[in-house]
Short mmCIF file of C-alpha atoms in Angstrom, two decimals:
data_model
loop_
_atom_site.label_atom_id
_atom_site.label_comp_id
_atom_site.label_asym_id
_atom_site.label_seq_id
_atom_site.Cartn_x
_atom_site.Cartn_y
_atom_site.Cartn_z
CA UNK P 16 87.11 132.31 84.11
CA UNK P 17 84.10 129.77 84.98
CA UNK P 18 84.36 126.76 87.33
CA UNK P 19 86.86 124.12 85.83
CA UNK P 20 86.29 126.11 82.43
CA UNK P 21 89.40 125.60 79.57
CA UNK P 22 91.62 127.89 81.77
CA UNK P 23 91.41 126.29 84.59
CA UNK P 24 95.12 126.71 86.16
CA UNK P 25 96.36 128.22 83.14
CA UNK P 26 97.33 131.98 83.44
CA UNK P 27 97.89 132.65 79.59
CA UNK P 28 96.71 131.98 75.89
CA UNK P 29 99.90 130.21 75.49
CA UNK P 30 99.70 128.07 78.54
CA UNK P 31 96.24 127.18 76.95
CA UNK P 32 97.66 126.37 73.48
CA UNK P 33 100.45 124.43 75.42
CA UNK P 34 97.93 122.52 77.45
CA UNK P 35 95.87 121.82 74.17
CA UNK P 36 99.17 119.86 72.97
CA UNK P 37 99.02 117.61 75.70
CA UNK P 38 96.05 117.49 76.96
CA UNK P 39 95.20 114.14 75.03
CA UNK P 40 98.44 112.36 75.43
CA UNK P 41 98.24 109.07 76.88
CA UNK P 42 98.63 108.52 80.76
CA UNK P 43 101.84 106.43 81.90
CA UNK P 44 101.88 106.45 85.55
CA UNK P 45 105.00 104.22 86.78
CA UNK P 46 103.53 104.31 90.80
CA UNK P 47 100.40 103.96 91.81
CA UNK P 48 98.59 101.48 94.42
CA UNK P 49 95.90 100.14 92.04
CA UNK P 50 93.75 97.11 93.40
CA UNK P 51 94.40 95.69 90.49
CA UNK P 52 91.82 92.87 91.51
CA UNK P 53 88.61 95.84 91.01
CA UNK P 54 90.28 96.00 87.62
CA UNK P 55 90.49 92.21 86.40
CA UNK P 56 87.40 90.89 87.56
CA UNK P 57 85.93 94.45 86.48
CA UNK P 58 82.60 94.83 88.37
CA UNK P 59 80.44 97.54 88.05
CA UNK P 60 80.96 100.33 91.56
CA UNK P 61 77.81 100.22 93.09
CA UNK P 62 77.62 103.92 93.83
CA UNK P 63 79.77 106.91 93.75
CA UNK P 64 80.80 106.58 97.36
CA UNK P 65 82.34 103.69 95.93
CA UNK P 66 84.46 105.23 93.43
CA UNK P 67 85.08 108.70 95.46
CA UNK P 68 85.16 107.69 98.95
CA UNK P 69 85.54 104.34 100.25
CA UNK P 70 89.18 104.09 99.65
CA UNK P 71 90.38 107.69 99.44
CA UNK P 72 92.17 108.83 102.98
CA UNK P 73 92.57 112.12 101.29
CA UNK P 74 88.95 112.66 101.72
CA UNK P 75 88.50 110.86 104.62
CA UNK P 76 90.79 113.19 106.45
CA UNK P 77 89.47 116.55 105.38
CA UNK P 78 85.98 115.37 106.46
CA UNK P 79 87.57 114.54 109.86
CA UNK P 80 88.53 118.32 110.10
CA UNK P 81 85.35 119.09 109.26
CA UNK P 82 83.86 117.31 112.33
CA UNK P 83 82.51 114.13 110.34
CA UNK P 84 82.32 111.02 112.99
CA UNK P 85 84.33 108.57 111.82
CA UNK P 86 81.40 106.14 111.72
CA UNK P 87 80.12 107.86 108.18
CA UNK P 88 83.94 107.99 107.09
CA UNK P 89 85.39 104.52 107.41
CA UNK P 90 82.51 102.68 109.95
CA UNK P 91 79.49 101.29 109.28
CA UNK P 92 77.28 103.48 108.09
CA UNK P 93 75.75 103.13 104.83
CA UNK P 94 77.31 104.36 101.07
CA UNK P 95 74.25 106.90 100.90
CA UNK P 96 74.96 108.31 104.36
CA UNK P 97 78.47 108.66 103.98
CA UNK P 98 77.98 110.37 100.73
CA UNK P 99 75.46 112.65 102.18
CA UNK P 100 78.13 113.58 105.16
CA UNK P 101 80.50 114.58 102.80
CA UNK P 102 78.43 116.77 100.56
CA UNK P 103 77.44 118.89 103.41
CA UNK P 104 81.27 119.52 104.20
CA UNK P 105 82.79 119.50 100.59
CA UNK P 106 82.18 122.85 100.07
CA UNK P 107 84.44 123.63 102.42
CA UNK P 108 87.45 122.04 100.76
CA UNK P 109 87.61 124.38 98.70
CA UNK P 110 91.12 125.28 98.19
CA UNK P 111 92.36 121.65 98.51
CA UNK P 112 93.19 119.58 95.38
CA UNK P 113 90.64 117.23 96.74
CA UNK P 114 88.35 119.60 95.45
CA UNK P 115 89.41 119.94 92.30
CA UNK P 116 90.17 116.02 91.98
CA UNK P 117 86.46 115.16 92.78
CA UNK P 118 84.78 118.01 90.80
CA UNK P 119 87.10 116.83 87.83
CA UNK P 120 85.80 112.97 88.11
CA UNK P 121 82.55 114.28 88.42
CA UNK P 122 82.97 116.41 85.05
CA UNK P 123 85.30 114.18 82.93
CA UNK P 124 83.93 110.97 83.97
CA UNK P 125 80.11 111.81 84.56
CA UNK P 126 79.43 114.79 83.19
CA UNK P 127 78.10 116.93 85.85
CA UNK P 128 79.21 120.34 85.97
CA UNK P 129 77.37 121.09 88.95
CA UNK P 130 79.59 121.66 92.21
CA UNK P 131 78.87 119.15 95.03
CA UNK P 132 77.24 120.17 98.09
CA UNK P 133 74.11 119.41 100.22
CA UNK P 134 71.78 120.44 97.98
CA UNK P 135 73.28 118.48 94.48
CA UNK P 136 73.74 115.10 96.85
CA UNK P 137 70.88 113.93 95.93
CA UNK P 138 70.86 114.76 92.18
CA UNK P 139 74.54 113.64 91.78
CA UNK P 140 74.10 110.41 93.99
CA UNK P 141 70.97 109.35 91.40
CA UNK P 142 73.15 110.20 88.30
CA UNK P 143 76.00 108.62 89.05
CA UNK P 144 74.14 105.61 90.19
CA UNK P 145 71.90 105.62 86.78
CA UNK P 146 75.57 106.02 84.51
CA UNK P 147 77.45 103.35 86.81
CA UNK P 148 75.00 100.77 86.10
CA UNK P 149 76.44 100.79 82.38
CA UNK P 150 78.75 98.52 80.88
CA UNK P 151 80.92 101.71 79.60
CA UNK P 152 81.38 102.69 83.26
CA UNK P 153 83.39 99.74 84.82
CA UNK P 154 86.71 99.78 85.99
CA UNK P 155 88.66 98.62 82.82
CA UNK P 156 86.35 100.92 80.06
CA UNK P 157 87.10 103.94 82.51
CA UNK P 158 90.95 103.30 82.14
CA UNK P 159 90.35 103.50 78.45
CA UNK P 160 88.56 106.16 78.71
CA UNK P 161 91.14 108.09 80.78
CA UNK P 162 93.79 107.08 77.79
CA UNK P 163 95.72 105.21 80.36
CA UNK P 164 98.33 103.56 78.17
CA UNK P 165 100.97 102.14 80.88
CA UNK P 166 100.28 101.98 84.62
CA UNK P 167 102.84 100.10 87.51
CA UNK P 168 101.50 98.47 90.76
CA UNK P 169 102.86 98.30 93.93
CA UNK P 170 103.62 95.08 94.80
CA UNK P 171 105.37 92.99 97.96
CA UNK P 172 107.82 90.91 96.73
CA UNK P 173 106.27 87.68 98.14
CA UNK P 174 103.14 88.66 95.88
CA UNK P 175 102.82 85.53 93.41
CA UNK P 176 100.91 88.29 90.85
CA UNK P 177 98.20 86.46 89.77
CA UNK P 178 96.51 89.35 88.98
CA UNK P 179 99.11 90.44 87.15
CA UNK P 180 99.07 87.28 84.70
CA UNK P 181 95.59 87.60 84.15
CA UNK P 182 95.52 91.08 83.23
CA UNK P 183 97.91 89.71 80.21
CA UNK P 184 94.56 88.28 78.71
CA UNK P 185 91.76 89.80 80.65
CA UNK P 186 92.91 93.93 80.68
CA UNK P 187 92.76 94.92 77.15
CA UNK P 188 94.51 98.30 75.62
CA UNK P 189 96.50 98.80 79.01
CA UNK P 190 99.91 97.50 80.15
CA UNK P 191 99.96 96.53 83.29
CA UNK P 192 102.92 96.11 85.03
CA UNK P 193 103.84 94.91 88.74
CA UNK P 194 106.53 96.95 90.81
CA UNK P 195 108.95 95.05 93.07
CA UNK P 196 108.40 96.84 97.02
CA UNK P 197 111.22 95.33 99.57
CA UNK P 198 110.05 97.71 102.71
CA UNK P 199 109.03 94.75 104.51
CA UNK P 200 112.49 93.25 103.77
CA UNK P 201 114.37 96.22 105.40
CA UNK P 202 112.49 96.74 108.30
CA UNK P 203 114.62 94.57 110.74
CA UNK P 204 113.27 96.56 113.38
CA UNK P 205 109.71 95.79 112.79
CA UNK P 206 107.96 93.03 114.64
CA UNK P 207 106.01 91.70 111.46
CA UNK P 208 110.07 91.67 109.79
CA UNK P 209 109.67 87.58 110.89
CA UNK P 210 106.41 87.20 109.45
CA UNK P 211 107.68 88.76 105.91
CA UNK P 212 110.60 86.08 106.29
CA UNK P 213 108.60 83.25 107.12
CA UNK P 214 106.43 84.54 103.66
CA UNK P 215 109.53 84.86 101.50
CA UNK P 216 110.29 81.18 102.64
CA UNK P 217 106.82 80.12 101.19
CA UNK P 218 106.83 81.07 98.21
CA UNK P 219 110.82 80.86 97.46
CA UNK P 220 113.28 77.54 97.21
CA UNK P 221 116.14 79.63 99.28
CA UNK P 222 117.11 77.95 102.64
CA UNK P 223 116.39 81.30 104.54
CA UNK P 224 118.32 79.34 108.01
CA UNK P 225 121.18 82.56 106.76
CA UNK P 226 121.93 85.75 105.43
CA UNK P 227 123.36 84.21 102.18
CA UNK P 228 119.79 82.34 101.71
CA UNK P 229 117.59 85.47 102.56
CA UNK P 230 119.23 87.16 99.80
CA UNK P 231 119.16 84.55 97.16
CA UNK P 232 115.04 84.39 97.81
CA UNK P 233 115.11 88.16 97.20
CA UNK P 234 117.04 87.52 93.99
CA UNK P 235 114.38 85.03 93.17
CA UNK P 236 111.42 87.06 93.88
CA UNK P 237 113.39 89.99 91.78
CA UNK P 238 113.77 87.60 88.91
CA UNK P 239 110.07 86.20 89.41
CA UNK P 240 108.94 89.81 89.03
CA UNK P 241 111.37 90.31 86.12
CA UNK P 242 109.48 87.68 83.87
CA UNK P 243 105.68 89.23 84.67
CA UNK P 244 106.74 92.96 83.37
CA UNK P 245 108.38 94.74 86.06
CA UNK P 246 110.49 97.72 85.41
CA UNK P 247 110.99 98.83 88.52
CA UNK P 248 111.98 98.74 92.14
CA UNK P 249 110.19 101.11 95.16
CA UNK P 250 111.57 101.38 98.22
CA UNK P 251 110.16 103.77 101.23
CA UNK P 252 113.14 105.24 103.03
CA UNK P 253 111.27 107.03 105.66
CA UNK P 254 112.98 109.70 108.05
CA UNK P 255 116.35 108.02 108.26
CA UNK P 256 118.01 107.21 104.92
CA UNK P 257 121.53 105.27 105.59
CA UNK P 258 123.72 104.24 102.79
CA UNK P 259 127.26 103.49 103.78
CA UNK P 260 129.66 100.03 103.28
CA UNK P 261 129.14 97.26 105.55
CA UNK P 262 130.78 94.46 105.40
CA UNK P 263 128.44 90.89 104.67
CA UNK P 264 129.91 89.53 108.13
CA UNK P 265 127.92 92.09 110.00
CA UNK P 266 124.95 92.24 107.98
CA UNK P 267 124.68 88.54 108.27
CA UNK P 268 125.62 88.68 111.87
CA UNK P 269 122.41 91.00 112.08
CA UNK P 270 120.17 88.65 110.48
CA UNK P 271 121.14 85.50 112.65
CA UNK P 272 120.68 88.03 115.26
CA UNK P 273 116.65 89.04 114.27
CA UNK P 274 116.23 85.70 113.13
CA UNK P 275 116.54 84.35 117.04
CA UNK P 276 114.59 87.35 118.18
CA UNK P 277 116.93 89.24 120.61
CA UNK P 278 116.93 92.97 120.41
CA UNK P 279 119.11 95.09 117.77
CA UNK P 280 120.94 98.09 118.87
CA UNK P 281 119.92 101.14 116.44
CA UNK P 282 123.59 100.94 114.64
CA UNK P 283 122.55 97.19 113.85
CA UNK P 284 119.67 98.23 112.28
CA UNK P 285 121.01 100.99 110.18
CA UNK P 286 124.29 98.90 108.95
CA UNK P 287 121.61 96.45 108.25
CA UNK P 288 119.48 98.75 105.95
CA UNK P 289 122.51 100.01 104.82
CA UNK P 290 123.57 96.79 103.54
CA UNK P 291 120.41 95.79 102.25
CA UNK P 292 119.42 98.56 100.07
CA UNK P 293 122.88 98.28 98.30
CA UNK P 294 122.18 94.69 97.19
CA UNK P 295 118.74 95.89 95.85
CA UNK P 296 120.45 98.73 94.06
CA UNK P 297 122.59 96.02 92.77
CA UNK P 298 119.68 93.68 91.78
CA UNK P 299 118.08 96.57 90.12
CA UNK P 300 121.17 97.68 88.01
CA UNK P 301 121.50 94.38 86.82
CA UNK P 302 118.11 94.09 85.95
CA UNK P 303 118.24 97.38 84.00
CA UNK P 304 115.33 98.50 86.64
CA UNK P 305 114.78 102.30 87.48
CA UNK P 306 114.95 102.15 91.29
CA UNK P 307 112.52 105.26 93.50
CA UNK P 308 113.02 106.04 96.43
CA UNK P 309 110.51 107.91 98.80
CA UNK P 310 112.25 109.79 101.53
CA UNK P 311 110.23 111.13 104.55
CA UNK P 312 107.24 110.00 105.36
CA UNK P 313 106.61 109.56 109.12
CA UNK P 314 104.32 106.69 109.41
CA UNK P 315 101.40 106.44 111.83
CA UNK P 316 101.65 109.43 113.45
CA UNK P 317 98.52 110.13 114.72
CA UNK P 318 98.36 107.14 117.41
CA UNK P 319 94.82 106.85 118.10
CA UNK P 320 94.21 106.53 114.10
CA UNK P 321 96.40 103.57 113.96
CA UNK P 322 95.23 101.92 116.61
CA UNK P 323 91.54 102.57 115.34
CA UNK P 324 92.13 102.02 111.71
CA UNK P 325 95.32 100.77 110.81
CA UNK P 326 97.65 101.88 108.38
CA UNK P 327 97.30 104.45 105.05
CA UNK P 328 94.00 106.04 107.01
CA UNK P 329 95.46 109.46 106.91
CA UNK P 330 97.19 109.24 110.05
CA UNK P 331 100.97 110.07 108.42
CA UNK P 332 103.19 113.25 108.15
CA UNK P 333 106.39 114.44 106.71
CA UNK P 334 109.14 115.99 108.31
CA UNK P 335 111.89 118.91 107.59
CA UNK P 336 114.18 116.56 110.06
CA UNK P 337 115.61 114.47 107.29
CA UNK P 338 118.89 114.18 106.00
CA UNK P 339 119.13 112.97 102.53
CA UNK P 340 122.63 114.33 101.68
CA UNK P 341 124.39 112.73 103.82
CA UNK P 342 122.02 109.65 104.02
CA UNK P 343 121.84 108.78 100.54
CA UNK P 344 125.49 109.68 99.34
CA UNK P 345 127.18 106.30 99.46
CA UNK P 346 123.98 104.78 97.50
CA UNK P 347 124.43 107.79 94.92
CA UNK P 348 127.87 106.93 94.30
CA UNK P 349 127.59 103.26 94.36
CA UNK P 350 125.27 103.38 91.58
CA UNK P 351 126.55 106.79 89.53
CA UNK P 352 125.38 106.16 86.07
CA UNK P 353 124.64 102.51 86.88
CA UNK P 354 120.81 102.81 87.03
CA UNK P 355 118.32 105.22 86.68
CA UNK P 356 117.22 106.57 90.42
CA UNK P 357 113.80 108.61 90.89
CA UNK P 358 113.84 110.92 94.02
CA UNK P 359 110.89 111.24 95.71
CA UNK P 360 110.86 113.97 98.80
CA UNK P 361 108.09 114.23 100.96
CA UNK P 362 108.50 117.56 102.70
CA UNK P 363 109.18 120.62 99.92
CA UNK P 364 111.93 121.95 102.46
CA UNK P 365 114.22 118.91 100.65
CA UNK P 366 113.49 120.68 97.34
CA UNK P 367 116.67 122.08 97.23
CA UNK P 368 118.95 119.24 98.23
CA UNK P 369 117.54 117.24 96.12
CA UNK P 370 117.79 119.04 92.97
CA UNK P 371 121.29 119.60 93.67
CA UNK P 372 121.60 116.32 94.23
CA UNK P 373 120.37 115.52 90.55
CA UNK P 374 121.97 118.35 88.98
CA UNK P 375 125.11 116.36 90.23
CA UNK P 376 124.51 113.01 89.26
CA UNK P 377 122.80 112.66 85.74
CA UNK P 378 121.61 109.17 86.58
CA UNK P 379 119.37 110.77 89.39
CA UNK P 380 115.52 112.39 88.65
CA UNK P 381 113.19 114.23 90.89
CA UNK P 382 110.12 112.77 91.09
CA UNK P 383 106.50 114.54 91.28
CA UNK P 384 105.61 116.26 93.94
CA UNK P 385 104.24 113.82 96.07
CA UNK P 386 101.27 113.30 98.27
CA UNK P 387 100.98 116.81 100.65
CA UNK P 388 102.79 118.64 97.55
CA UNK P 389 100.31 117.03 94.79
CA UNK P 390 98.85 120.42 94.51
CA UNK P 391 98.74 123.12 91.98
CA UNK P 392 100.87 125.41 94.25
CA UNK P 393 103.18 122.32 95.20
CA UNK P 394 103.42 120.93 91.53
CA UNK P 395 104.16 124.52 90.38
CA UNK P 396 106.63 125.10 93.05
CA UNK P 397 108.34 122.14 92.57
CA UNK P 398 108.31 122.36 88.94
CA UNK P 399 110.24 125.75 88.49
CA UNK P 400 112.46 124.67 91.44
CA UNK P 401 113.57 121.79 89.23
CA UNK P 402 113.78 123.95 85.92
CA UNK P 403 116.12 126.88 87.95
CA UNK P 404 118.13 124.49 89.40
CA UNK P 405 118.18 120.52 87.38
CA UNK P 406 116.41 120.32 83.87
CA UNK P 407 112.82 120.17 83.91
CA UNK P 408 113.34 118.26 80.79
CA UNK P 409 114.53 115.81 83.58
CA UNK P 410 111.93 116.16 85.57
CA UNK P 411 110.80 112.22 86.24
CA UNK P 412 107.04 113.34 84.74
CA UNK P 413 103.65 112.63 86.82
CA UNK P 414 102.82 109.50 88.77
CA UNK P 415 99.11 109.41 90.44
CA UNK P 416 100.18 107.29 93.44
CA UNK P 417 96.89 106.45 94.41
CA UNK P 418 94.83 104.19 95.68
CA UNK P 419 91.52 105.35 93.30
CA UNK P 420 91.22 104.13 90.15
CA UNK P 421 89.07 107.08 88.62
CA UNK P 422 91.42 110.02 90.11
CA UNK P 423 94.07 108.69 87.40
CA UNK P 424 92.57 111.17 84.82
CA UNK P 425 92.03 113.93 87.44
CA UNK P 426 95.27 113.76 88.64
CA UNK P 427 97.20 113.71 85.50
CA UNK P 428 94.89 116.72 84.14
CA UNK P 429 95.80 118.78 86.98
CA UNK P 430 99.43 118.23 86.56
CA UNK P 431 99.54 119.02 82.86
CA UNK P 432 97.72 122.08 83.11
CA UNK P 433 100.14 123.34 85.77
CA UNK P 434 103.15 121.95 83.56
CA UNK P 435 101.78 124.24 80.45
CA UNK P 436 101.13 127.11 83.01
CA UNK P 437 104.30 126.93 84.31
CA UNK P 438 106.13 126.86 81.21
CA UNK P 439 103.80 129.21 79.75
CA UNK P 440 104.80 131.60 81.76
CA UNK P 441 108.56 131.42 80.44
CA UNK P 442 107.01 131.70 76.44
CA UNK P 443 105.05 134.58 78.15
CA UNK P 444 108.52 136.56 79.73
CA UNK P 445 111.22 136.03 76.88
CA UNK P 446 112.47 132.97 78.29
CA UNK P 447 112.26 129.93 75.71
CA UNK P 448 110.66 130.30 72.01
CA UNK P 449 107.26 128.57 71.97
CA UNK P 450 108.02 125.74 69.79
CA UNK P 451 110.83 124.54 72.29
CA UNK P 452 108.24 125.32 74.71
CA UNK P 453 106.01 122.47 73.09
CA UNK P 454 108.61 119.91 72.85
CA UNK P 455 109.21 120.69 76.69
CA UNK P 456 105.97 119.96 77.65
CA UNK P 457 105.66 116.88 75.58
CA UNK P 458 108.16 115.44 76.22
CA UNK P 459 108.00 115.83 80.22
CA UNK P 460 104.15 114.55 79.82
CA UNK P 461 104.78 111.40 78.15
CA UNK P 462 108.24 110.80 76.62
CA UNK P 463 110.23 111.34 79.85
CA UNK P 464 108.35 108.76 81.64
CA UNK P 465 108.56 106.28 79.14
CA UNK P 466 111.98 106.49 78.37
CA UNK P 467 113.07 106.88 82.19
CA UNK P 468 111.23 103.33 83.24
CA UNK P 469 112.15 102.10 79.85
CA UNK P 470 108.73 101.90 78.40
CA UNK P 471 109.26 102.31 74.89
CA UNK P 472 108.96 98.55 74.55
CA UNK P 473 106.25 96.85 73.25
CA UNK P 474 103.45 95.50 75.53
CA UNK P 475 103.85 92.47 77.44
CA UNK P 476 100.76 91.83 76.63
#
């Protein structure tokens, strides 16, 4: 087998032939964090540092271990020196899907089939540079080119979207589709909680003075999103999910209480979560929304990072010490064939929970494994995990939850060649026939998706 060759990750002629029928399905990737401005006012990247580095913390933390100063990472030095730093270290990532990810743009997008290191910089850097200048490689060709069909934002619910409603005109061949984020909403505990009020009151008619009024401008934004495409509803749970009654005296007692700024004990703050993630599980079942939730990231951990560089610059970690059983259980039952729920799990010890959790309630999907776990050992772990325990014909499909625009094709490759391995593997022992084998991976590539986030509509554009 040669370097990213046709069996790359597949173990098997049938995983190949399996990976053949997919390989050229179109992309629908319900959560990513597209700057969906690069993409409407489509300028050309002015160098591949710009498409590979400059907004990836996946890379930027691997050439941290690799003793790059942070000064050709994120600071001020320029494109051509950063790219330089981390072609003398990117050999040594090998192992790490960031390898494979960058080697794959490189290949799909560009061409090149030689690996990166110090002595292809300069080779690579001139390339790329000569093919970027071209029309065919700006930010909305390179989505076509990657066969991206459907693709969902994440979005703040104050967000007014008016990227969103030009893409309706300006984006051609992709559906573009805002998703509705209420983190800042729920985090009562948070000192910028007041400034996200104060932003909801902008842009919302509610009187915000109560509780009753705070929700109503939530409803609003909901509805706003509602009418520009949205489908969905994200919400990032962290280490401590709480779902349990409470009572709309006590959650609106808690909000008078933040509203005047005096301190909230820690059960104020959970029966305030509490209450507020049921009434956007409510919002969302009315709105026939799939509602995701990602459970246990620890934010910020590294302190000096954050205080540097502020948040999502590879400073975050995941946790064993979560529990979503118990946590989430209420929510579960609230909703129980109400509306569709994606479960997202950040550490791969909550693997089994949460497939038992789905295998329980029909209405409830695991979602791909997700950031540390976006690996071909974690998709392929999680993957067989789901098929022994749930239905991978269940499985919620892939999602490239990223922040780089050209990893979309990368990302998607790497899970469907894992997908075909993985189900290869059962054509290859006696397990399943191969043409139910197909279907499987078919319909987990594209169709699941789709039908899941209720995509099978026509464009809204």
């Amino acid at each position: 087998m040669s370097f990213l060759d046709e069996h790359y990750l597949l173990g098997s002629e049938t995983a190949v032939d399996l990976y053949e029928s997919i390989a050229d399905l179109p992309v629908v990737d319900p959560h990513n964090h597209i700057d969906l401005a690069e993409v409407v006012e489509n300028e050309p990247w002015d160098d591949i540092w710009a498409v590979e580095g400059a907004t990836d913390h996946y890379v930027w933390q691997l050439m941290r271990k690799r003793g790059v100063p942070e000064a050709k990472i994120t600071g001020d030095a320029t494109n051509r020196e950063k790219w330089d730093a981390l072609a003398d270290v990117f050999p040594d990532f090998a192992g790490n899907p960031t390898y494979d990810w960058v080697h794959l743009d490189l290949k799909r997008r560009f061409g090149i089939d030689k690996p990166l290191n110090a002595d292809t910089a300069d080779e690579i850097w001139a390339e790329t540079k000569r093919q970027l200048a071209d029309d065919e490689m700006r930010p909305q060709q390179v989505l076509r080119d990657m066969n991206v069909e459907v693709l969902c934002s994440s979005d703040d619910p104050t967000s007014r979207l008016e990227y969103h409603e030009r893409a309706e005109t300006e984006v051609e061949a992709v559906d573009v589709r805002p998703t509705w984020r209420p983190d800042r909403a729920l985090k009562v505990e948070n000192a910028a909680w007041e400034t996200f009020v104060a932003e909801l009151d902008d842009v919302t008619a509610a009187d915000l003075s109560d509780f009753e009024g705070f929700l109503d401008a939530l409803a609003e934004t909901h509805d706003y999103f509602a009418d520009h495409g949205c489908v969905a509803c994200d919400v990032g749970m962290g280490t401590d999910p709480v779902s349990k009654p409470v009572s709309d005296e006590r959650a609106g007692d808690v909000y008078a209480k933040a509203r005047r700024g005096a301190s909230l004990s820690d059960a104020e703050i959970r029966d305030y979560k509490a209450y507020l993630l049921e009434f956007v599980g409510e919002l969302n079942s009315e709105a026939g929304w799939t509602t995701q939730l990602h459970v246990g990231a620890v934010r910020d951990y590294r302190e000096s990072l954050y205080e540097d560089l502020g948040k999502n610059a590879g400073g975050d970690v995941s946790t064993p010490d979560v529990d979503l059983v118990d946590g989430l259980d209420y929510f579960f039952d609230c909703f129980d064939g109400e509306t569709e729920i994606v479960l997202y799990t950040l550490d791969p010890t909550h693997y089994p929970s949460a497939t038992v959790v789905a295998r329980a309630y029909p209405n409830v999907s695991i979602g791909p494994a997700w950031w540390f776990n976006d690996s071909p050992m974690g998709i392929e772990n999680q993957l067989e995990r789901v098929a022994a325990v749930d239905l991978l014909a269940n499985h919620a499909g892939m999602v490239s939850d990223s922040r780089k625009l050209v990893s979309y094709g990368s990302r998607f490759e790497m899970f469907r060649r894992t997908l075909a391995d993985v189900v290869g593997e059962m054509v290859e022992r006696g397990r399943i026939p191969y043409d139910n084998a197909e279907r499987l991976v078919e319909h987990v590539a594209y169709d699941r998706p789709k039908e899941l986030y209720g995509l099978s509509a026509s464009s809204t554009q």
